[in-house]
PDB file of C-alpha atoms in Angstrom:
ATOM      1  CA  MET D   1     -22.467   5.141 -19.750  1.00 89.00           C
ATOM      2  CA  ALA D   2     -20.069   5.004 -16.821  1.00 92.00           C
ATOM      3  CA  ALA D   3     -19.910   3.441 -13.354  1.00 93.00           C
ATOM      4  CA  ALA D   4     -17.694   3.708 -10.289  1.00 94.00           C
ATOM      5  CA  PHE D   5     -16.982   1.027  -7.688  1.00 95.00           C
ATOM      6  CA  ALA D   6     -14.791   1.002  -4.583  1.00 96.00           C
ATOM      7  CA  PHE D   7     -12.518  -1.491  -2.920  1.00 97.00           C
ATOM      8  CA  VAL D   8     -13.443  -0.243   0.581  1.00 97.00           C
ATOM      9  CA  PHE D   9     -11.022  -1.125   3.376  1.00 97.00           C
ATOM     10  CA  SER D  10     -11.654  -0.845   7.120  1.00 96.00           C
ATOM     11  CA  PRO D  11      -8.951   0.371   9.542  1.00 93.00           C
ATOM     12  CA  ASP D  12      -8.031  -3.264  10.309  1.00 93.00           C
ATOM     13  CA  GLY D  13      -7.308  -4.038   6.639  1.00 94.00           C
ATOM     14  CA  LYS D  14     -10.483  -5.870   5.697  1.00 96.00           C
ATOM     15  CA  MET D  15     -12.311  -5.255   2.427  1.00 97.00           C
ATOM     16  CA  LEU D  16     -16.074  -4.848   2.172  1.00 98.00           C
ATOM     17  CA  LEU D  17     -18.101  -7.204  -0.007  1.00 97.00           C
ATOM     18  CA  LEU D  18     -21.834  -6.942  -0.638  1.00 95.00           C
ATOM     19  CA  LYS D  19     -24.008  -9.969  -1.433  1.00 92.00           C
ATOM     20  CA  GLU D  20     -26.137  -9.183  -4.446  1.00 82.00           C
ATOM     21  CA  ASN D  21     -29.915  -9.528  -4.441  1.00 78.00           C
ATOM     22  CA  GLU D  22     -31.013 -12.784  -6.115  1.00 72.00           C
ATOM     23  CA  LYS D  23     -33.098 -10.946  -8.747  1.00 67.00           C
ATOM     24  CA  LYS D  24     -30.210  -8.823 -10.020  1.00 62.00           C
ATOM     25  CA  ARG D  25     -27.321 -11.166  -9.294  1.00 59.00           C
ATOM     26  CA  LYS D  26     -24.445 -11.009 -11.722  1.00 62.00           C
ATOM     27  CA  TYR D  27     -21.881 -11.993  -9.076  1.00 64.00           C
ATOM     28  CA  MET D  28     -22.411 -13.621  -5.680  1.00 76.00           C
ATOM     29  CA  TRP D  29     -20.440 -10.864  -3.942  1.00 88.00           C
ATOM     30  CA  ASP D  30     -19.472  -7.501  -5.331  1.00 90.00           C
ATOM     31  CA  LEU D  31     -18.021  -4.140  -4.440  1.00 95.00           C
ATOM     32  CA  PRO D  32     -20.125  -1.123  -3.492  1.00 96.00           C
ATOM     33  CA  GLY D  33     -20.761   1.203  -6.413  1.00 94.00           C
ATOM     34  CA  GLY D  34     -22.881   1.597  -9.501  1.00 92.00           C
ATOM     35  CA  THR D  35     -23.895   3.559 -12.544  1.00 93.00           C
ATOM     36  CA  LEU D  36     -23.249   7.294 -12.627  1.00 94.00           C
ATOM     37  CA  THR D  37     -26.074   9.699 -13.340  1.00 91.00           C
ATOM     38  CA  ASP D  38     -25.907  12.088 -16.316  1.00 87.00           C
ATOM     39  CA  ARG D  39     -23.001  14.530 -15.956  1.00 90.00           C
ATOM     40  CA  GLU D  40     -22.018  13.115 -12.554  1.00 93.00           C
ATOM     41  CA  ALA D  41     -18.276  13.129 -11.879  1.00 92.00           C
ATOM     42  CA  PRO D  42     -16.852   9.669 -11.107  1.00 91.00           C
ATOM     43  CA  LEU D  43     -15.735  10.502  -7.554  1.00 93.00           C
ATOM     44  CA  SER D  44     -19.033  12.202  -6.705  1.00 95.00           C
ATOM     45  CA  GLY D  45     -20.890   9.181  -8.048  1.00 95.00           C
ATOM     46  CA  LEU D  46     -18.634   6.834  -6.132  1.00 96.00           C
ATOM     47  CA  HIS D  47     -19.330   8.590  -2.826  1.00 96.00           C
ATOM     48  CA  ARG D  48     -23.080   8.672  -3.574  1.00 96.00           C
ATOM     49  CA  GLU D  49     -23.247   4.993  -4.549  1.00 96.00           C
ATOM     50  CA  VAL D  50     -21.229   3.793  -1.540  1.00 97.00           C
ATOM     51  CA  ARG D  51     -23.388   5.869   0.817  1.00 96.00           C
ATOM     52  CA  GLU D  52     -26.649   4.632  -0.789  1.00 96.00           C
ATOM     53  CA  GLU D  53     -25.599   0.972  -0.740  1.00 95.00           C
ATOM     54  CA  THR D  54     -23.827   0.821   2.635  1.00 96.00           C
ATOM     55  CA  GLY D  55     -24.473   3.974   4.652  1.00 96.00           C
ATOM     56  CA  LEU D  56     -20.686   4.470   4.820  1.00 97.00           C
ATOM     57  CA  SER D  57     -18.620   7.554   4.129  1.00 96.00           C
ATOM     58  CA  VAL D  58     -15.328   6.781   2.432  1.00 97.00           C
ATOM     59  CA  THR D  59     -12.047   8.481   1.690  1.00 96.00           C
ATOM     60  CA  VAL D  60     -10.386   7.767  -1.640  1.00 96.00           C
ATOM     61  CA  LEU D  61      -6.910   6.428  -0.794  1.00 95.00           C
ATOM     62  CA  SER D  62      -5.295   6.704  -4.214  1.00 87.00           C
ATOM     63  CA  GLN D  63      -5.770   9.033  -7.156  1.00 79.00           C
ATOM     64  CA  SER D  64      -5.224   6.055  -9.425  1.00 80.00           C
ATOM     65  CA  CYS D  65      -8.118   3.954 -10.535  1.00 87.00           C
ATOM     66  CA  TRP D  66      -8.503   0.864 -12.671  1.00 91.00           C
ATOM     67  CA  LEU D  67     -10.748   0.897 -15.753  1.00 91.00           C
ATOM     68  CA  LYS D  68     -12.563  -1.787 -17.706  1.00 91.00           C
ATOM     69  CA  TRP D  69     -15.234  -1.965 -20.375  1.00 90.00           C
ATOM     70  CA  ASP D  70     -18.297  -4.037 -19.512  1.00 85.00           C
ATOM     71  CA  HIS D  71     -21.934  -4.375 -20.516  1.00 81.00           C
ATOM     72  CA  HIS D  72     -24.627  -2.667 -18.475  1.00 80.00           C
ATOM     73  CA  GLN D  73     -27.786  -4.662 -17.692  1.00 78.00           C
ATOM     74  CA  SER D  74     -29.427  -2.615 -20.474  1.00 82.00           C
ATOM     75  CA  GLY D  75     -26.966  -4.185 -22.920  1.00 83.00           C
ATOM     76  CA  ASN D  76     -25.126  -0.913 -23.555  1.00 85.00           C
ATOM     77  CA  PRO D  77     -21.351  -0.713 -23.149  1.00 91.00           C
ATOM     78  CA  ILE D  78     -20.254   0.897 -19.896  1.00 88.00           C
ATOM     79  CA  LEU D  79     -16.876   2.148 -18.698  1.00 91.00           C
ATOM     80  CA  VAL D  80     -16.298   1.035 -15.119  1.00 92.00           C
ATOM     81  CA  ALA D  81     -13.787   2.694 -12.778  1.00 93.00           C
ATOM     82  CA  PHE D  82     -12.555   0.939  -9.631  1.00 95.00           C
ATOM     83  CA  TYR D  83     -11.137   3.056  -6.807  1.00 96.00           C
ATOM     84  CA  LEU D  84      -9.296   2.246  -3.603  1.00 96.00           C
ATOM     85  CA  ALA D  85     -11.055   3.693  -0.547  1.00 97.00           C
ATOM     86  CA  GLY D  86     -11.034   3.539   3.218  1.00 96.00           C
ATOM     87  CA  THR D  87     -13.621   3.996   5.925  1.00 97.00           C
ATOM     88  CA  ASP D  88     -13.465   4.503   9.677  1.00 95.00           C
ATOM     89  CA  SER D  89     -16.634   2.501  10.322  1.00 91.00           C
ATOM     90  CA  ARG D  90     -17.528  -1.168   9.963  1.00 88.00           C
ATOM     91  CA  GLU D  91     -21.239  -0.519  10.581  1.00 91.00           C
ATOM     92  CA  VAL D  92     -22.913  -1.252   7.243  1.00 95.00           C
ATOM     93  CA  THR D  93     -26.551  -0.690   6.354  1.00 93.00           C
ATOM     94  CA  VAL D  94     -27.226  -2.568   3.122  1.00 91.00           C
ATOM     95  CA  SER D  95     -29.699  -1.230   0.581  1.00 90.00           C
ATOM     96  CA  GLU D  96     -32.441  -3.298  -1.050  1.00 87.00           C
ATOM     97  CA  GLU D  97     -29.960  -4.080  -3.848  1.00 86.00           C
ATOM     98  CA  HIS D  98     -28.068  -6.364  -1.459  1.00 88.00           C
ATOM     99  CA  THR D  99     -28.947  -9.011   1.101  1.00 89.00           C
ATOM    100  CA  ALA D 100     -25.802  -9.173   3.227  1.00 93.00           C
ATOM    101  CA  TYR D 101     -22.271  -7.917   3.641  1.00 96.00           C
ATOM    102  CA  ARG D 102     -18.972  -9.208   4.905  1.00 96.00           C
ATOM    103  CA  TRP D 103     -15.489  -7.900   5.613  1.00 97.00           C
ATOM    104  CA  VAL D 104     -12.641 -10.073   4.311  1.00 97.00           C
ATOM    105  CA  THR D 105      -8.872  -9.847   4.332  1.00 96.00           C
ATOM    106  CA  PRO D 106      -7.102 -10.033   0.967  1.00 95.00           C
ATOM    107  CA  ALA D 107      -5.852 -13.494   2.045  1.00 95.00           C
ATOM    108  CA  GLU D 108      -9.421 -14.676   2.745  1.00 96.00           C
ATOM    109  CA  TYR D 109     -10.566 -13.276  -0.601  1.00 96.00           C
ATOM    110  CA  THR D 110      -7.885 -15.286  -2.392  1.00 94.00           C
ATOM    111  CA  ARG D 111      -8.208 -18.448  -0.288  1.00 95.00           C
ATOM    112  CA  GLU D 112     -11.994 -18.600  -0.700  1.00 94.00           C
ATOM    113  CA  ARG D 113     -11.708 -17.847  -4.436  1.00 93.00           C
ATOM    114  CA  LEU D 114     -14.199 -15.035  -4.147  1.00 93.00           C
ATOM    115  CA  ARG D 115     -14.953 -13.045  -7.300  1.00 91.00           C
ATOM    116  CA  VAL D 116     -16.251  -9.536  -7.924  1.00 92.00           C
ATOM    117  CA  SER D 117     -16.932  -7.478 -11.040  1.00 87.00           C
ATOM    118  CA  ALA D 118     -13.265  -6.487 -11.335  1.00 91.00           C
ATOM    119  CA  GLU D 119     -10.930  -8.842 -13.175  1.00 91.00           C
ATOM    120  CA  GLU D 120      -8.413 -10.717 -11.064  1.00 93.00           C
ATOM    121  CA  SER D 121      -5.577  -8.535 -12.381  1.00 94.00           C
ATOM    122  CA  ILE D 122      -7.412  -5.433 -11.099  1.00 94.00           C
ATOM    123  CA  VAL D 123      -8.045  -7.101  -7.721  1.00 94.00           C
ATOM    124  CA  ALA D 124      -4.380  -8.104  -7.419  1.00 94.00           C
ATOM    125  CA  ASP D 125      -3.220  -4.570  -8.346  1.00 94.00           C
ATOM    126  CA  CYS D 126      -5.639  -3.082  -5.817  1.00 93.00           C
ATOM    127  CA  PHE D 127      -4.377  -5.352  -3.032  1.00 94.00           C
ATOM    128  CA  ALA D 128      -0.766  -4.501  -3.917  1.00 93.00           C
ATOM    129  CA  ARG D 129      -1.497  -0.758  -3.947  1.00 93.00           C
ATOM    130  CA  TYR D 130      -3.319  -1.008  -0.607  1.00 94.00           C
ATOM    131  CA  ARG D 131      -0.269  -2.779   0.908  1.00 92.00           C
ATOM    132  CA  GLU D 132       1.989   0.009  -0.433  1.00 93.00           C
ATOM    133  CA  ILE D 133      -0.224   2.738   1.019  1.00 92.00           C
ATOM    134  CA  THR D 134      -0.628   1.121   4.436  1.00 89.00           C
ATOM    135  CA  ALA D 135       3.096   0.314   4.633  1.00 88.00           C
ATOM    136  CA  GLY D 136       3.809   3.998   4.166  1.00 69.00           C
ATOM    137  CA  GLY D 137       5.193   3.764   0.674  1.00 54.00           C
TER     138      GLY D 137
END
């Protein structure tokens, strides 16, 4: 099994978080994304999942991704890929999997001690890579 999630940034440098539905909550807030279908390529699945969960179209900002092993809700091991993405819109339409959304700066994320499915080292690397990309380097 495999999954793909995105750190989605708006043009003003804020990252999208989705509040998980109470029934399926593993984290209070998480990133858009989810399990890939059989034979689905990670980037195709990422675009599909983000669109289904938020209504947004995204552009992948970096060919690099971060990987981690986790356990799917079925109990099976799952390889999860985290990508860095951008969007031109801040108009989000949440799916039934989520109850709310918010846009946060990396500083707000850190200050409020928010947590998502990615380990803190992945989050820190993502924020650093986003700063490099948006600074032109």
